[in-house]
Short mmCIF file of C-alpha atoms in Angstrom, two decimals:
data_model
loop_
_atom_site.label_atom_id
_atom_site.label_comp_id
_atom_site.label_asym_id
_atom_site.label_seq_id
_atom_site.Cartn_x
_atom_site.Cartn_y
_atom_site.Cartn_z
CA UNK A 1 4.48 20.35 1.40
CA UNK A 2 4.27 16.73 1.01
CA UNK A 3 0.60 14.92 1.56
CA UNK A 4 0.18 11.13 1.73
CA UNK A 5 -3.32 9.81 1.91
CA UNK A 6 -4.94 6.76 2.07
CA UNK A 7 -8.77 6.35 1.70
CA UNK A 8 -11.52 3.13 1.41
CA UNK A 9 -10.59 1.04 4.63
CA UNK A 10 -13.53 0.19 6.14
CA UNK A 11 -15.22 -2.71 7.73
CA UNK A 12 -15.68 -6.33 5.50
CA UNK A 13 -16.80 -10.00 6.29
CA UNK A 14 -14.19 -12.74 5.48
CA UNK A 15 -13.90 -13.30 1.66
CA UNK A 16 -15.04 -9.77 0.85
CA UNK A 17 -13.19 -7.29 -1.10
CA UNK A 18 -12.04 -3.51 -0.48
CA UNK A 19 -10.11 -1.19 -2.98
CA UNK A 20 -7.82 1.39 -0.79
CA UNK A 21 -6.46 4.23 -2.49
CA UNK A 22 -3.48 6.40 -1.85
CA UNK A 23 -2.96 9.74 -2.97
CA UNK A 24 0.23 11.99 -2.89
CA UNK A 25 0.36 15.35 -3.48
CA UNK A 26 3.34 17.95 -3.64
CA UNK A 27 6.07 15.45 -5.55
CA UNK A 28 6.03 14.24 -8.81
CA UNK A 29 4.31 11.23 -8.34
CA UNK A 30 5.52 9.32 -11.37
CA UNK A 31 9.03 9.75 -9.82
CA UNK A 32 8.14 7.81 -6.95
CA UNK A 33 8.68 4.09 -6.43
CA UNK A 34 5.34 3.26 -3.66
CA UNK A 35 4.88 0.69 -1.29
CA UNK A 36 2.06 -0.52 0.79
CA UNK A 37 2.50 -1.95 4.20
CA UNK A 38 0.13 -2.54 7.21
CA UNK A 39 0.42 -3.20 11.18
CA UNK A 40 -1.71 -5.10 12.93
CA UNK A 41 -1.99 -4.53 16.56
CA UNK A 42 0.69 -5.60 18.73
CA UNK A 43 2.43 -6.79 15.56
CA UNK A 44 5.56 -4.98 13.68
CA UNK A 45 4.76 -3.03 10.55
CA UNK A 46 5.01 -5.30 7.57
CA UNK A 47 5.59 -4.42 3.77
CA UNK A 48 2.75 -5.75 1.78
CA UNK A 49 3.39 -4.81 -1.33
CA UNK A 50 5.09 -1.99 -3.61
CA UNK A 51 5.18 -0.84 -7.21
CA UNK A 52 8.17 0.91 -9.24
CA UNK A 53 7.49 4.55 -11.26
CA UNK A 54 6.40 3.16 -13.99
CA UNK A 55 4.30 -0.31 -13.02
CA UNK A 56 7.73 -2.64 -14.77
CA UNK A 57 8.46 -4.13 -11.55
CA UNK A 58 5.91 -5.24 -8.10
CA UNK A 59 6.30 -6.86 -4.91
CA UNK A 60 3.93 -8.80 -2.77
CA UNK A 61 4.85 -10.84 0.54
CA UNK A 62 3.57 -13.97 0.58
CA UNK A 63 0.53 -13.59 2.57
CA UNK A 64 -1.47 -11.49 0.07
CA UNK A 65 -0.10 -12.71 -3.06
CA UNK A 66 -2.73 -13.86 -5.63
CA UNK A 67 -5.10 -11.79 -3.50
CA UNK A 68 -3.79 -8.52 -3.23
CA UNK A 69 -3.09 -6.61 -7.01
CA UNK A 70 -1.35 -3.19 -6.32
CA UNK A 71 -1.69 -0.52 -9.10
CA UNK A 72 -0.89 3.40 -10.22
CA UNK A 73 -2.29 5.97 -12.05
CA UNK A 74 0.57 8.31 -12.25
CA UNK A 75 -1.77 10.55 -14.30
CA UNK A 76 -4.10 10.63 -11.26
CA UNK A 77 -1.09 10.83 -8.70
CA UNK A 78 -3.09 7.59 -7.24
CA UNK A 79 -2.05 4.44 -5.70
CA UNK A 80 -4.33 1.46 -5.63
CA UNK A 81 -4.20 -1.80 -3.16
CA UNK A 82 -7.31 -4.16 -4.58
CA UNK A 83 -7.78 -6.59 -1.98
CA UNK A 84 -10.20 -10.01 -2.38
CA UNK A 85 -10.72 -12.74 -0.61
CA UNK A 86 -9.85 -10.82 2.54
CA UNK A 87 -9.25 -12.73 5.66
CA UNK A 88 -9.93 -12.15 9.57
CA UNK A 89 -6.36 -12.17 9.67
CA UNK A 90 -5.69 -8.92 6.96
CA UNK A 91 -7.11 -6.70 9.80
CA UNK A 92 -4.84 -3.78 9.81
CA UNK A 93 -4.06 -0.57 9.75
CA UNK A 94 -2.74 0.31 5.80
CA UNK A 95 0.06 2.69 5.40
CA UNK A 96 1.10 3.70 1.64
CA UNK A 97 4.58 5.33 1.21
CA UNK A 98 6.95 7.12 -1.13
CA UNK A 99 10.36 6.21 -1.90
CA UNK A 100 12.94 8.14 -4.81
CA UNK A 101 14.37 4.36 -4.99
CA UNK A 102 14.25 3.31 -8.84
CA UNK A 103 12.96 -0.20 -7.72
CA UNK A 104 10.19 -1.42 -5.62
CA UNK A 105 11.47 -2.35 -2.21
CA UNK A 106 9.89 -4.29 1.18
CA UNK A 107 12.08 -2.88 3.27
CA UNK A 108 10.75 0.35 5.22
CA UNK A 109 13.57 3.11 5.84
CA UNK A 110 14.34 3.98 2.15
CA UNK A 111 10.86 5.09 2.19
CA UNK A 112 10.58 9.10 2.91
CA UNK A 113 6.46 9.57 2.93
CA UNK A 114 3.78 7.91 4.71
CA UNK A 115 0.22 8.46 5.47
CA UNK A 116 -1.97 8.11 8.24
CA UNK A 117 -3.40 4.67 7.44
CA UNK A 118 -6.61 3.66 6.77
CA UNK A 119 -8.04 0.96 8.81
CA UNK A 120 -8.78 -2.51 7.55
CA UNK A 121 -11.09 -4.99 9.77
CA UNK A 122 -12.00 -7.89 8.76
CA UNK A 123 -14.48 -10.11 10.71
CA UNK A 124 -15.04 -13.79 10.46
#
């Protein structure tokens, strides 16, 4: 059985920094192309970012980028979202998912695993 989960959400002031972690157990995790994407509430899911098997190749919308560094250890089966200089506006909830797609991809439905989330509030 399949098990997505994220960790290290948590409460922040503005211009702080959290580290969320994903884990995934039951695949082969270094087969796995994984994204990150959060929903705010009463807003649409959005990709944030995502990461190919082997760390070539990432993707980061332009809201996060030179903020947000996503990162694997496939030895660890780990995904990692290091987020600085967070803003009131990055309060979320963070999914992580799994996709068999050889390339890292924002767009949600090619992705077959997701977590629970791990909330994400930032206050000003």
């Amino acid at each position: 059985q399949v098990q997505v989960v994220e960790s290290g959400g948590g409460l922040v002031q503005a211009g702080g920094s959290l580290r969320l972690s994903c884990t995934a157990s039951g695949l082969s995790f270094g087969d796995w192309a994984m994204g990150w994407f959060r929903q705010a509430p009463g807003k649409e899911r959005e990709a944030i970012s995502c990461i190919d098997q082997r760390s070539f190749s990432t993707y980061y919308t332009d809201s996060v980028k030179g903020r947000f560094t996503v990162s694997r250890d496939n030895a660890k089966n780990t995904l990692y979202l290091q987020m600085n200089s967070l803003r009131p506006e990055d309060t979320a909830m963070y999914f992580c998912a799994a996709t068999t797609l050889l390339v890292c991809t924002s767009s949600q439905s090619p992705y077959h695993y997701w977590g629970q989330g791990t909330q994400v509030t930032v206050s000003s």
